CSV table of C-alpha atoms in Angstrom, one decimal:
chain,number,residue,atom,x,y,z
Q,241,MET,CA,0.2,-0.2,0.2
Q,242,PRO,CA,1.3,3.3,-0.9
Q,243,HIS,CA,2.9,5.0,2.4
Q,244,GLN,CA,0.5,8.3,1.5
Q,245,PHE,CA,-2.4,6.3,2.1
Q,246,ILE,CA,-1.4,4.6,5.4
Q,247,GLU,CA,-2.8,6.9,7.5
Q,248,TYR,CA,-5.9,6.9,5.7
Q,249,ASP,CA,-6.2,3.2,6.4
Q,250,LYS,CA,-6.9,3.1,9.8
Q,251,PHE,CA,-10.9,4.5,8.7
Q,252,GLY,CA,-10.7,1.7,5.7
Q,253,PHE,CA,-10.6,4.4,3.2
Q,254,TRP,CA,-7.9,2.6,1.2
Q,255,GLU,CA,-9.9,-0.3,1.0
Q,256,GLU,CA,-13.0,1.7,0.3
Q,257,PHE,CA,-11.2,3.3,-3.0
Q,258,LEU,CA,-10.1,0.0,-4.0
Q,259,CYS,CA,-13.4,-1.7,-4.2
Q,260,TRP,CA,-15.1,0.9,-6.0
Q,261,ARG,CA,-15.7,0.2,-9.8
Q,262,ILE,CA,-17.6,1.7,-12.7
Q,263,GLY,CA,-20.4,-0.8,-13.2
Q,264,MET,CA,-22.5,-2.2,-15.9
Q,265,LYS,CA,-24.2,1.2,-16.2
Q,266,ASN,CA,-21.4,3.1,-16.9
Q,267,LEU,CA,-19.5,0.7,-19.1
Q,268,LEU,CA,-22.1,0.7,-21.5
Q,269,VAL,CA,-22.3,4.7,-21.4
Q,270,MET,CA,-18.5,4.6,-22.4
Q,271,ALA,CA,-18.9,1.8,-25.2
Q,272,ASN,CA,-21.8,4.4,-26.5
Q,273,TYR,CA,-19.8,7.2,-26.1
Q,274,ASN,CA,-17.1,5.9,-28.3
Q,275,THR,CA,-19.4,4.7,-31.1
Q,276,TRP,CA,-21.0,8.3,-31.3
Q,277,VAL,CA,-17.4,10.4,-30.6
Q,278,ASN,CA,-15.9,8.0,-33.6
Q,279,ALA,CA,-18.1,8.7,-35.9
Q,280,GLN,CA,-17.9,12.2,-35.4
Q,281,ILE,CA,-14.1,12.1,-35.5
Q,282,PHE,CA,-14.0,10.5,-38.7
Q,283,GLU,CA,-16.5,13.0,-40.0
Q,284,VAL,CA,-14.2,16.0,-39.5
Q,285,CYS,CA,-11.2,13.6,-41.0
Q,286,ARG,CA,-12.9,13.5,-44.2
Q,287,LYS,CA,-13.2,17.6,-44.3
Q,288,ILE,CA,-9.0,17.8,-44.5
Q,289,SER,CA,-6.5,16.1,-47.9
Q,290,ASP,CA,-5.1,12.8,-48.1
Q,291,ASN,CA,-1.4,14.6,-47.3
Q,292,GLN,CA,-2.5,16.2,-43.8
Q,293,TYR,CA,-4.5,13.0,-42.8
Q,294,ARG,CA,-1.0,11.3,-43.3
Q,295,LYS,CA,1.3,14.0,-42.7
Q,296,ASP,CA,3.7,13.3,-39.3
Q,297,LEU,CA,3.0,15.9,-36.8
Q,298,GLY,CA,5.1,14.5,-34.2
Q,299,ALA,CA,2.2,12.5,-32.4
Q,300,PHE,CA,3.3,9.3,-31.1
Q,301,PHE,CA,2.4,7.7,-33.8
Q,302,GLY,CA,3.3,10.4,-36.5
Q,303,SER,CA,-0.1,11.2,-38.1
Q,304,ILE,CA,-3.8,11.5,-37.9
Q,305,HIS,CA,-4.1,8.1,-39.9
Q,306,ASN,CA,-1.4,5.8,-37.9
Q,307,THR,CA,-3.2,7.1,-34.6
Q,308,LEU,CA,-6.5,6.1,-35.6
Q,309,ASN,CA,-5.0,2.9,-36.9
Q,310,HIS,CA,-3.5,2.0,-33.5
Q,311,ILE,CA,-6.6,3.0,-31.7
Q,312,LEU,CA,-8.4,0.2,-33.4
Q,313,LEU,CA,-5.7,-2.2,-33.2
Q,314,VAL,CA,-5.5,-2.0,-29.6
Q,315,ASP,CA,-9.1,-2.3,-29.6
Q,316,ILE,CA,-9.4,-5.3,-31.8
Q,317,LEU,CA,-6.5,-6.3,-29.0
Q,318,TYR,CA,-8.5,-6.0,-26.0
Q,319,LEU,CA,-11.6,-7.5,-27.3
Q,320,GLY,CA,-9.9,-10.8,-28.3
Q,321,ARG,CA,-8.6,-10.8,-25.0
Q,322,LEU,CA,-11.9,-10.6,-23.6
Q,323,LYS,CA,-13.3,-12.9,-25.9
Q,324,GLY,CA,-10.6,-15.6,-25.4
Q,325,GLU,CA,-10.0,-15.1,-29.3
Q,326,ALA,CA,-6.4,-14.8,-30.8
Q,327,ASN,CA,-4.9,-11.8,-32.6
Q,328,ASP,CA,-2.2,-13.8,-34.6
Q,329,HIS,CA,-2.6,-11.1,-37.5
Q,330,ILE,CA,-1.2,-8.2,-35.3
Q,331,HIS,CA,2.6,-8.2,-34.6
Q,332,SER,CA,2.9,-4.6,-33.7
Q,333,LEU,CA,1.2,-1.3,-32.0
Q,334,LYS,CA,2.3,0.6,-34.9
Q,335,GLN,CA,1.2,-1.9,-37.3
Q,336,VAL,CA,-1.0,-0.4,-39.9
Q,337,LEU,CA,-4.0,-2.4,-40.4
Q,338,TYR,CA,-6.4,-0.4,-43.1
Q,339,ASP,CA,-4.9,1.9,-45.6
Q,340,ASP,CA,-7.5,4.4,-46.5
Q,341,LEU,CA,-9.5,6.5,-44.4
Q,342,ASP,CA,-12.8,4.7,-45.9
Q,343,SER,CA,-11.7,1.4,-44.8
Q,344,LEU,CA,-10.6,2.1,-41.7
Q,345,ALA,CA,-13.7,4.0,-41.3
Q,346,ASP,CA,-15.7,0.7,-41.9
Q,347,ALA,CA,-13.7,-1.5,-39.7
Q,348,ARG,CA,-13.9,1.3,-36.4
Q,349,VAL,CA,-17.6,1.3,-37.1
Q,350,GLU,CA,-17.5,-2.5,-37.1
Q,351,VAL,CA,-15.4,-2.6,-34.0
Q,352,ASP,CA,-17.4,0.2,-32.3
Q,353,SER,CA,-20.8,-2.5,-32.9
Q,354,LYS,CA,-18.9,-5.5,-31.1
Q,355,LEU,CA,-17.3,-3.8,-28.5
Q,356,THR,CA,-20.8,-2.2,-27.5
Q,357,GLU,CA,-22.7,-5.5,-28.0
Q,358,TYR,CA,-20.1,-7.2,-26.2
Q,359,VAL,CA,-20.7,-4.5,-23.2
Q,360,GLN,CA,-24.5,-5.1,-23.2
Q,361,ALA,CA,-24.3,-8.9,-23.0
Q,362,LEU,CA,-22.4,-8.7,-19.6
Q,363,HIS,CA,-23.7,-8.7,-16.4
Q,364,GLN,CA,-22.3,-7.2,-13.3
Q,365,ASN,CA,-20.6,-10.1,-12.0
Q,366,ASP,CA,-19.2,-11.1,-15.1
Q,367,LEU,CA,-16.9,-8.0,-14.5
Q,368,LYS,CA,-15.2,-9.5,-11.8
Q,369,THR,CA,-13.9,-12.3,-13.9
Q,370,GLN,CA,-10.0,-12.8,-14.2
Q,371,VAL,CA,-8.7,-12.7,-18.0
Q,372,ARG,CA,-5.1,-14.1,-18.6
Q,373,TYR,CA,-3.2,-13.1,-21.5
Q,374,THR,CA,0.0,-12.3,-23.3
Q,375,ARG,CA,1.0,-9.1,-24.4
Q,376,MET,CA,3.1,-8.6,-27.3
Q,377,SER,CA,6.0,-7.9,-25.5
Q,378,GLY,CA,5.6,-11.6,-23.9
Q,379,GLU,CA,4.6,-10.6,-20.6
Q,380,VAL,CA,1.7,-12.6,-19.0
Q,381,CYS,CA,-0.8,-10.8,-16.9
Q,382,GLU,CA,-4.2,-11.0,-15.4
Q,383,GLU,CA,-6.8,-8.5,-14.9
Q,384,ASN,CA,-10.4,-8.5,-14.5
Q,385,MET,CA,-12.9,-7.7,-17.1
Q,386,GLU,CA,-14.1,-4.3,-15.9
Q,387,ASP,CA,-10.3,-3.4,-15.9
Q,388,ILE,CA,-9.8,-4.3,-19.2
Q,389,LEU,CA,-12.8,-2.2,-20.2
Q,390,LEU,CA,-11.5,0.7,-18.8
Q,391,THR,CA,-8.1,0.5,-20.0
Q,392,LEU,CA,-9.7,0.3,-23.6
Q,393,PHE,CA,-11.9,3.1,-23.2
Q,394,ASN,CA,-9.5,5.3,-21.4
Q,395,HIS,CA,-6.7,4.4,-24.0
Q,396,GLN,CA,-9.3,5.3,-26.8
Q,397,THR,CA,-10.2,8.8,-24.9
Q,398,HIS,CA,-6.1,9.6,-24.4
Q,399,HIS,CA,-5.1,9.1,-28.3
Q,400,ARG,CA,-8.6,10.9,-29.8
Q,401,GLY,CA,-7.2,14.1,-27.7
Q,402,GLN,CA,-4.1,13.6,-30.1
Q,403,VAL,CA,-6.3,13.4,-33.1
Q,404,HIS,CA,-8.5,16.5,-32.0
Q,405,THR,CA,-5.2,18.3,-32.0
Q,406,MET,CA,-3.9,17.0,-34.9
Q,407,LEU,CA,-7.0,17.8,-36.8
Q,408,THR,CA,-6.7,21.5,-35.9
Q,409,GLN,CA,-3.1,21.5,-36.7
Q,410,SER,CA,-4.0,20.1,-40.1
Q,411,GLY,CA,-6.3,23.2,-40.3
Q,412,ILE,CA,-9.2,22.4,-39.4
Q,413,GLU,CA,-11.2,25.5,-37.6
Q,414,LYS,CA,-11.8,25.4,-33.6
Q,415,SER,CA,-15.6,26.3,-34.6
Q,416,GLU,CA,-15.7,23.3,-37.3
Q,417,MET,CA,-14.4,20.8,-34.5
Q,418,PRO,CA,-17.7,18.7,-32.8
Q,419,ASP,CA,-18.1,19.1,-28.8
Q,420,ILE,CA,-16.5,16.0,-28.1
Q,421,ASP,CA,-17.0,15.7,-24.4
Q,422,LEU,CA,-19.0,13.1,-22.5
Q,423,VAL,CA,-21.5,15.5,-21.1
Q,424,ASP,CA,-21.7,16.9,-25.0
Q,425,TYR,CA,-22.7,12.8,-25.5
Q,426,LEU,CA,-24.8,12.5,-22.3
Q,427,ALA,CA,-26.7,15.5,-23.5
Q,428,SER,CA,-27.4,14.1,-27.1
Q,429,ALA,CA,-28.4,10.8,-26.0
Q,430,LYS,CA,-31.5,12.3,-23.5
Q,431,ALA,CA,-32.3,14.5,-26.7
């Protein structure tokens, strides 16, 4: 236990903190949010030239295209791990699965649909199920389903933020960028 939490432990704070989980309702919100926001990001990508879309802008994966490919690739890896499916066709986190925007967008829609269906089929008790898998580095890991899903959604959000920045660097005006905060999704879902 980290030393900064020892004092709180006498009140059960640390144990309470570790036991808190996001739950089924919020995981489904995140799955639906990611589908919604991914569609908006791809729509904006269609407003820039192919050269801008593929230009290395200094992000970790270089271009918008490579970053969107990476997000999809990691989603496929994690979804496969959750389902117990091998992803032998993936050899690198920088692997480009789709060479053009249209194919990548179609695959994104398909994977988002599979991910949402997967989350919808889960029950609260499933979230604690331990999943054992081997990372690309060869490291064997074991995590519960809930933590894997949280990692997947957080990973998407992290790299989508990079894509958002690269789109504005590519000439998209801030006024042309959609509002992609979770609160915007929640408001649109209620409408």
